[in-house]
Amino acid sequence: EHRLLLCQESSMFIHFRNRNGLFLLFGFALFLSFIFYFYNLSSNSSGLIFFLNDNCETSSHRSGTFQSTIKRESLLKNYGIQDLLKSKRKSTDPPCDIPMMGVVTMKNGYLGLREITNIMDLIVVSVADPEEFKFDVTDLEPLVYPVEFLSLEKQKTLYPKLSNLLPSNHFARKNIGYLHALRKGACQVYDFDQDIYLTINTQKLFTDVLKKKPANAGSFFLTSKDKFVNPLLFYGPPDYIWPRGFPLELVQKKEFPILQKSNFGEIDVIQIVQSSYPDVDSNWRVAYSHLLPMGWHVTDSIIPELIKIDPNRWSPFNAQSTVLSGRIARFAMLPHTVPERVSDIWRSYIMQYLMKLFSVPGVLSYSGLYVENSINRNSIMSDKKEEIQLDEQIMSLVDHLDQRLNLIVRTIK
């Protein structure tokens, strides 16, 4: 897990930071140090290490576009892609004996954490950030289910190299929580923010997830004429809306998603839509913030459905209220070299890239209006500054991932 996490970090570092020559030189030097680290860590690479070789070694980022220099003949030989594609669902799941664990970072209070631990049969890993935050279990009493609090000191003790790599005051410290949950034996991970509040519907959804019902759920999927799908429009907003991480180039088209019936793929990610204050970008807030709290117009029969996203399309998902299967949770790395408003979006597209490579392809699904959350109190201008890379590079990133997928598929054939 350490090698995988650090690998993804080094690839993010090179791909998505293009400040100046000195910064890139430093990034390259850091990348070489990671290579040395991976080499000395162990020799057991199998299919996971392909992400290091396949991303960090063969791609470059220039002028807002992603250029691939992959050598066809080395894909299968060196990168373990065959192992990933041939692996079956059971063999790709890590050993687990805890049905689900939650992962959250704590910054300034407990908010919905008490409710989550009391309503759900859910063990929560709470990752401290920043350093001055002190956890007091008495503040959460009465607790029905345990919360394991990872202070910065404990993070450094358990995962010293990863802890030193990750900055404080960045929710990428959640990466330690994902790793810790999987090592504890979590079969699935609920990735959530501290201001998320569960509803009765959430409890039912989680019960179904733990009973493995959603594995065959999702008899409908959303697709579109473009390569991106905007799922929020499906839930009947009062006006036009798009999720954070949806390309601005497509916003003006206002294309409504197409609902079709299907039963393909296994659900690896469930994005639970926040009801009152959905996860939108600063551009939407400028034009439509008067609509908050959101009033949706959707029939009760639609809300319980897990709506799949066409695996040939792309759609963003966040780290605010998302259920991850065991096999995809191993790739849940949040890049720390980009702003928080960018980090989970980049991760979402890279995770979809990996899900498309599974022998039984993984599928992203949306679940409607199952959680509540507090209003985004960040200023629009501060969020806008953080989201510049989203505005400028989403299309380039996904084009790059599409090119890599097409190259891999052609090479396998």
Coordinates of C-alpha atoms in Angstrom, one line a residue:
E1 CA 0.0 0.0 0.0
H2 CA 2.8 2.4 0.8
R3 CA 4.3 2.0 -2.7
L4 CA 1.0 2.5 -4.4
L5 CA 0.1 5.6 -2.4
L6 CA 3.6 7.2 -2.9
C7 CA 3.5 6.3 -6.6
Q8 CA 0.2 8.1 -7.1
E9 CA 1.5 11.1 -5.3
S10 CA 4.6 11.3 -7.4
S11 CA 2.6 11.0 -10.6
M12 CA 0.3 13.8 -9.5
F13 CA 3.3 15.9 -8.6
I14 CA 4.6 15.7 -12.2
H15 CA 1.3 15.8 -14.1
F16 CA -0.6 18.6 -12.4
R17 CA 2.0 21.2 -11.3
N18 CA 3.4 23.2 -14.1
R19 CA 4.7 26.3 -12.4
N20 CA 8.2 26.9 -13.6
G21 CA 11.3 25.0 -14.6
L22 CA 12.8 25.0 -11.1
F23 CA 9.7 23.5 -9.7
L24 CA 9.6 20.8 -12.3
L25 CA 13.3 20.1 -11.8
F26 CA 12.5 19.6 -8.1
G27 CA 9.6 17.4 -8.9
F28 CA 11.8 15.2 -11.1
A29 CA 14.4 14.9 -8.3
L30 CA 11.6 14.0 -5.9
F31 CA 10.4 11.4 -8.4
L32 CA 13.8 9.8 -8.7
S33 CA 14.0 9.6 -4.9
F34 CA 10.6 7.8 -4.9
I35 CA 12.0 5.3 -7.5
F36 CA 14.9 4.6 -5.2
Y37 CA 12.5 4.2 -2.3
F38 CA 10.3 1.7 -4.1
Y39 CA 13.2 -0.3 -5.3
N40 CA 14.5 -0.7 -1.8
L41 CA 11.1 -1.3 -0.1
S42 CA 10.6 -4.7 -1.5
S43 CA 10.6 -6.8 -4.7
N44 CA 7.0 -7.9 -4.5
S45 CA 5.4 -5.6 -7.1
S46 CA 2.7 -7.7 -8.8
G47 CA -0.1 -5.7 -10.6
L48 CA -0.1 -2.7 -8.2
I49 CA 3.3 -1.3 -9.1
F50 CA 2.2 -0.8 -12.8
F51 CA 0.6 2.5 -11.7
L52 CA 4.1 3.8 -10.8
N53 CA 5.7 2.7 -14.1
D54 CA 2.7 3.4 -16.3
N55 CA 2.1 6.9 -15.0
C56 CA 5.3 8.4 -13.5
E57 CA 7.7 7.1 -16.0
T58 CA 6.0 7.6 -19.4
S59 CA 4.0 10.8 -19.3
S60 CA 4.6 14.5 -19.4
H61 CA 2.5 17.7 -19.1
R62 CA 3.2 20.7 -21.3
S63 CA 1.1 23.8 -21.9
G64 CA -2.1 22.4 -20.4
T65 CA -2.1 19.2 -22.5
F66 CA -1.2 15.7 -21.6
Q67 CA 1.2 13.9 -23.9
S68 CA 1.8 10.1 -23.8
T69 CA 5.2 8.6 -24.7
I70 CA 4.2 5.0 -23.8
K71 CA 6.1 2.3 -25.6
R72 CA 3.7 -0.3 -26.7
E73 CA 6.0 -3.3 -26.4
S74 CA 6.7 -2.6 -22.8
L75 CA 3.1 -2.2 -21.5
L76 CA 2.4 -5.9 -20.9
K77 CA 5.9 -7.0 -20.2
N78 CA 6.8 -4.5 -17.5
Y79 CA 3.7 -2.9 -16.1
G80 CA 1.7 -5.9 -14.9
I81 CA -1.5 -4.8 -16.8
Q82 CA -2.2 -8.3 -17.7
D83 CA -2.5 -9.3 -14.1
L84 CA -4.9 -6.5 -13.4
L85 CA -7.1 -7.3 -16.4
K86 CA -7.2 -11.0 -15.8
S87 CA -7.8 -10.8 -12.1
K88 CA -11.3 -11.8 -10.9
R89 CA -13.3 -9.9 -8.4
K90 CA -12.6 -12.1 -5.4
S91 CA -8.8 -12.2 -6.0
T92 CA -8.6 -8.4 -6.3
D93 CA -10.4 -7.7 -3.0
P94 CA -8.1 -7.3 -0.1
P95 CA -8.7 -9.7 2.9
C96 CA -11.4 -8.2 5.0
D97 CA -13.4 -9.0 8.1
I98 CA -15.0 -5.6 8.9
P99 CA -17.9 -4.9 6.6
M100 CA -17.4 -1.1 6.4
M101 CA -15.3 1.5 8.0
G102 CA -15.6 5.3 7.7
V103 CA -12.7 7.6 7.1
V104 CA -12.8 11.4 7.9
T105 CA -10.4 14.2 8.7
M106 CA -11.0 16.3 11.7
K107 CA -10.2 20.0 11.5
N108 CA -12.4 22.1 13.8
G109 CA -15.0 20.0 15.6
Y110 CA -17.1 16.9 15.5
L111 CA -20.3 18.0 13.7
G112 CA -22.0 15.0 12.2
L113 CA -19.5 12.4 13.5
R114 CA -21.5 11.6 16.6
E115 CA -24.6 11.0 14.5
I116 CA -22.8 8.7 12.1
T117 CA -21.3 6.6 14.7
N118 CA -24.6 6.3 16.6
I119 CA -26.9 5.6 13.7
M120 CA -24.7 3.3 11.7
D121 CA -22.9 0.1 12.6
L122 CA -19.8 1.9 11.5
I123 CA -16.3 2.0 12.9
V124 CA -14.7 5.4 12.0
V125 CA -11.1 6.2 11.5
S126 CA -10.7 9.9 12.3
V127 CA -7.5 11.5 11.0
A128 CA -6.2 14.6 12.8
D129 CA -5.5 17.7 10.8
P130 CA -4.2 20.2 11.7
E131 CA -1.8 19.4 14.5
E132 CA -3.4 21.6 17.1
F133 CA -6.7 19.7 16.9
K134 CA -7.1 17.6 20.1
F135 CA -9.5 14.7 20.2
D136 CA -11.6 14.2 23.4
V137 CA -13.8 11.1 23.3
T138 CA -16.0 12.5 26.0
D139 CA -17.2 15.1 23.4
L140 CA -18.7 12.3 21.4
E141 CA -20.4 10.5 24.3
P142 CA -22.6 8.5 24.2
L143 CA -20.9 6.5 21.5
V144 CA -22.5 3.3 20.2
Y145 CA -19.7 2.4 17.8
P146 CA -16.0 3.2 18.2
V147 CA -14.0 6.0 16.7
E148 CA -10.3 5.4 16.3
F149 CA -8.5 8.8 16.4
L150 CA -5.2 9.1 14.6
S151 CA -3.3 12.1 16.0
L152 CA -0.4 13.4 14.1
E153 CA 1.9 11.7 16.5
K154 CA 0.2 8.4 16.0
Q155 CA 0.2 8.9 12.2
K156 CA 4.0 9.4 12.3
T157 CA 4.4 6.3 14.5
L158 CA 2.3 4.0 12.4
Y159 CA 3.1 5.3 8.9
P160 CA 6.2 7.5 9.2
K161 CA 7.2 7.8 5.6
L162 CA 3.7 8.5 4.3
S163 CA 3.0 10.9 7.2
N164 CA 6.1 12.9 6.5
L165 CA 5.2 13.1 2.8
L166 CA 1.8 14.5 3.4
P167 CA 1.4 18.2 4.4
S168 CA -0.7 19.3 7.4
N169 CA -3.7 21.5 6.8
H170 CA -4.7 19.4 3.7
F171 CA -7.3 16.8 3.6
A172 CA -5.0 14.5 1.7
R173 CA -4.0 13.3 5.2
K174 CA -7.1 11.2 4.7
N175 CA -4.7 8.9 2.7
I176 CA -3.4 7.6 6.0
G177 CA -7.0 6.9 7.0
Y178 CA -7.7 4.8 3.9
L179 CA -4.5 2.8 4.4
H180 CA -5.3 2.3 8.1
A181 CA -8.9 1.1 7.4
L182 CA -7.7 -1.4 4.8
R183 CA -5.0 -2.7 7.1
K184 CA -7.6 -3.1 9.8
G185 CA -9.6 -5.3 7.5
A186 CA -12.3 -3.0 6.0
C187 CA -14.2 -4.6 3.2
Q188 CA -15.6 -1.2 2.1
V189 CA -14.8 2.4 3.0
Y190 CA -17.2 5.2 3.6
D191 CA -15.3 8.4 2.6
F192 CA -17.0 11.4 4.2
D193 CA -16.5 15.0 5.5
Q194 CA -17.0 15.9 9.1
D195 CA -20.1 18.1 8.2
I196 CA -22.1 15.3 6.7
Y197 CA -25.3 14.3 8.4
L198 CA -27.0 10.9 7.7
T199 CA -30.7 10.4 7.1
I200 CA -33.0 7.4 7.4
N201 CA -32.4 6.8 3.7
T202 CA -28.6 6.7 4.2
Q203 CA -29.1 4.0 6.8
K204 CA -31.1 1.9 4.4
L205 CA -28.6 2.4 1.7
F206 CA -25.7 1.3 3.9
T207 CA -27.7 -1.7 5.1
D208 CA -28.1 -2.7 1.4
V209 CA -24.5 -2.1 0.7
L210 CA -23.4 -4.3 3.7
K211 CA -25.8 -7.1 2.4
K212 CA -24.1 -6.8 -1.0
K213 CA -27.4 -5.9 -2.6
P214 CA -26.0 -3.0 -4.7
A215 CA -23.6 -5.4 -6.5
N216 CA -26.5 -6.3 -8.8
A217 CA -28.4 -3.0 -8.4
G218 CA -28.3 -0.2 -10.9
S219 CA -30.6 -1.5 -13.6
F220 CA -30.4 1.9 -15.2
F221 CA -27.5 4.0 -16.3
L222 CA -26.9 7.5 -17.5
T223 CA -25.1 8.4 -20.7
S224 CA -24.7 11.4 -22.9
K225 CA -23.6 12.4 -26.4
D226 CA -20.4 13.9 -25.0
K227 CA -17.8 11.9 -23.1
F228 CA -19.0 13.5 -19.8
V229 CA -22.2 12.8 -17.9
N230 CA -23.9 15.4 -15.6
P231 CA -25.8 13.2 -13.1
L232 CA -27.2 16.1 -11.0
L233 CA -29.6 17.1 -13.7
F234 CA -31.3 13.7 -13.3
Y235 CA -32.5 14.6 -9.8
G236 CA -34.7 17.5 -10.9
P237 CA -33.0 20.7 -9.8
P238 CA -35.0 23.9 -9.9
D239 CA -32.5 25.3 -12.5
Y240 CA -29.3 24.2 -14.3
I241 CA -26.7 22.6 -12.1
W242 CA -23.4 20.7 -12.6
P243 CA -21.1 19.0 -10.1
R244 CA -17.7 20.3 -9.1
G245 CA -15.3 18.8 -11.6
F246 CA -17.6 18.9 -14.6
P247 CA -15.9 20.6 -17.6
L248 CA -16.9 24.2 -18.1
E249 CA -16.6 23.7 -21.9
L250 CA -19.8 21.6 -21.7
V251 CA -21.7 23.7 -19.3
Q252 CA -23.0 26.0 -22.0
K253 CA -24.4 23.0 -24.0
K254 CA -26.8 22.2 -21.1
E255 CA -27.1 18.6 -22.3
F256 CA -29.5 16.5 -20.2
P257 CA -28.2 13.0 -19.4
I258 CA -29.8 10.1 -21.2
L259 CA -31.3 7.3 -19.1
Q260 CA -31.0 3.8 -20.4
K261 CA -31.6 0.3 -19.1
S262 CA -28.7 -2.0 -18.6
N263 CA -27.1 -4.5 -16.2
F264 CA -23.3 -4.2 -16.8
G265 CA -20.3 -3.9 -14.5
E266 CA -20.0 -4.0 -10.8
I267 CA -20.6 -0.9 -8.7
D268 CA -17.3 0.1 -7.1
V269 CA -18.1 3.7 -6.2
I270 CA -21.4 5.1 -4.8
Q271 CA -21.5 8.9 -4.9
I272 CA -24.2 10.0 -2.4
V273 CA -25.6 13.4 -3.4
Q274 CA -25.9 16.0 -0.7
S275 CA -29.4 17.3 -0.6
S276 CA -29.5 20.9 0.6
Y277 CA -26.0 22.0 -0.4
P278 CA -24.8 19.9 -3.3
D279 CA -21.1 19.9 -4.2
V280 CA -20.8 22.5 -6.9
D281 CA -18.0 24.8 -8.1
S282 CA -17.5 28.5 -7.6
N283 CA -18.8 29.3 -11.1
W284 CA -22.2 27.7 -10.3
R285 CA -22.3 29.6 -6.9
V286 CA -21.8 32.9 -8.7
A287 CA -24.8 32.4 -10.9
Y288 CA -27.1 30.2 -8.9
S289 CA -26.3 30.5 -5.2
H290 CA -29.8 32.1 -4.6
L291 CA -31.2 28.5 -5.1
L292 CA -29.6 27.3 -1.9
P293 CA -30.6 25.4 0.1
M294 CA -31.6 23.3 -3.0
G295 CA -35.1 22.2 -3.6
W296 CA -35.1 19.1 -5.8
H297 CA -38.1 17.9 -7.9
V298 CA -37.7 14.2 -8.1
T299 CA -40.1 11.3 -7.5
D300 CA -39.6 9.2 -4.4
S301 CA -39.3 6.1 -6.6
I302 CA -36.1 7.5 -8.2
I303 CA -34.2 8.4 -5.0
P304 CA -33.6 4.8 -3.8
E305 CA -32.1 3.8 -7.2
L306 CA -28.4 3.4 -7.7
I307 CA -28.0 5.0 -11.1
K308 CA -24.9 3.8 -12.9
I309 CA -22.7 6.0 -15.1
D310 CA -22.0 4.7 -18.6
P311 CA -18.5 3.1 -18.3
N312 CA -17.7 4.6 -21.6
R313 CA -18.3 8.1 -20.2
W314 CA -16.8 10.1 -17.3
S315 CA -18.3 11.9 -14.4
P316 CA -16.6 13.5 -11.3
F317 CA -17.2 12.3 -7.8
N318 CA -15.9 13.8 -4.5
A319 CA -14.5 12.7 -1.1
Q320 CA -17.4 14.2 0.8
S321 CA -19.8 11.3 1.0
T322 CA -18.7 8.3 -1.1
V323 CA -18.8 4.6 -0.6
L324 CA -15.7 2.7 -2.0
S325 CA -15.5 -1.0 -2.6
G326 CA -12.5 -2.9 -1.2
R327 CA -10.8 -3.3 -4.6
I328 CA -11.0 0.4 -5.6
A329 CA -10.3 1.7 -2.1
R330 CA -6.7 0.6 -2.6
F331 CA -6.5 3.3 -5.2
A332 CA -8.1 6.1 -3.2
M333 CA -5.0 8.3 -3.0
L334 CA -5.8 12.0 -2.7
P335 CA -3.0 14.0 -4.4
H336 CA -1.5 16.5 -2.0
T337 CA 0.4 18.7 -4.5
V338 CA -2.8 20.4 -5.7
P339 CA -5.5 22.4 -3.8
E340 CA -8.1 20.5 -1.9
R341 CA -10.8 21.6 -4.3
V342 CA -8.9 19.8 -7.1
S343 CA -7.5 16.8 -5.3
D344 CA -10.6 14.6 -5.0
I345 CA -11.7 15.4 -8.6
W346 CA -8.3 14.4 -10.0
R347 CA -8.6 11.2 -8.0
S348 CA -12.1 10.5 -9.2
Y349 CA -11.0 10.5 -12.9
I350 CA -7.9 8.4 -12.3
M351 CA -10.0 5.9 -10.3
Q352 CA -12.5 5.6 -13.1
Y353 CA -9.5 5.0 -15.5
L354 CA -8.5 2.1 -13.3
M355 CA -12.0 0.7 -12.9
K356 CA -12.3 0.5 -16.7
L357 CA -9.3 -1.9 -16.6
F358 CA -10.7 -4.5 -14.3
S359 CA -11.6 -7.8 -15.8
V360 CA -15.1 -7.2 -14.5
P361 CA -15.2 -3.4 -15.2
G362 CA -16.0 -1.3 -12.2
V363 CA -18.8 1.2 -12.4
L364 CA -19.4 4.6 -10.7
S365 CA -23.0 5.1 -9.5
Y366 CA -24.9 8.0 -8.0
S367 CA -27.4 7.7 -5.1
G368 CA -29.8 10.6 -4.7
L369 CA -30.3 13.0 -1.9
Y370 CA -29.3 10.6 1.0
V371 CA -27.2 12.9 3.1
E372 CA -27.4 16.5 4.5
N373 CA -24.5 18.8 5.0
S374 CA -23.8 22.3 6.2
I375 CA -23.4 25.3 3.8
N376 CA -20.0 25.9 2.1
R377 CA -18.7 28.9 4.1
N378 CA -15.6 29.4 2.0
S379 CA -15.7 32.6 0.0
I380 CA -16.4 32.2 -3.7
M381 CA -13.1 34.0 -4.6
S382 CA -11.0 31.6 -2.4
D383 CA -12.7 28.6 -4.0
K384 CA -12.3 30.1 -7.4
K385 CA -8.5 30.4 -6.9
E386 CA -8.3 26.8 -5.9
E387 CA -10.4 25.6 -8.8
I388 CA -8.3 27.2 -11.6
Q389 CA -6.8 23.8 -12.5
L390 CA -10.3 22.3 -12.8
D391 CA -11.4 25.0 -15.2
E392 CA -8.3 24.7 -17.3
Q393 CA -7.2 21.0 -17.3
I394 CA -10.2 18.6 -16.9
M395 CA -10.7 18.1 -20.6
S396 CA -6.9 17.6 -21.1
L397 CA -6.7 15.1 -18.3
V398 CA -9.6 13.0 -19.5
D399 CA -8.4 13.1 -23.1
H400 CA -5.0 11.9 -21.8
L401 CA -6.6 9.0 -19.9
D402 CA -8.8 8.1 -22.9
Q403 CA -5.7 7.9 -25.1
R404 CA -4.0 5.6 -22.6
L405 CA -7.0 3.4 -22.4
N406 CA -7.2 3.1 -26.2
L407 CA -3.5 2.3 -26.4
I408 CA -3.8 -0.4 -23.7
V409 CA -6.8 -2.0 -25.3
R410 CA -5.1 -2.0 -28.7
T411 CA -2.0 -3.5 -27.2
I412 CA -3.9 -6.2 -25.4
K413 CA -5.7 -7.2 -28.6

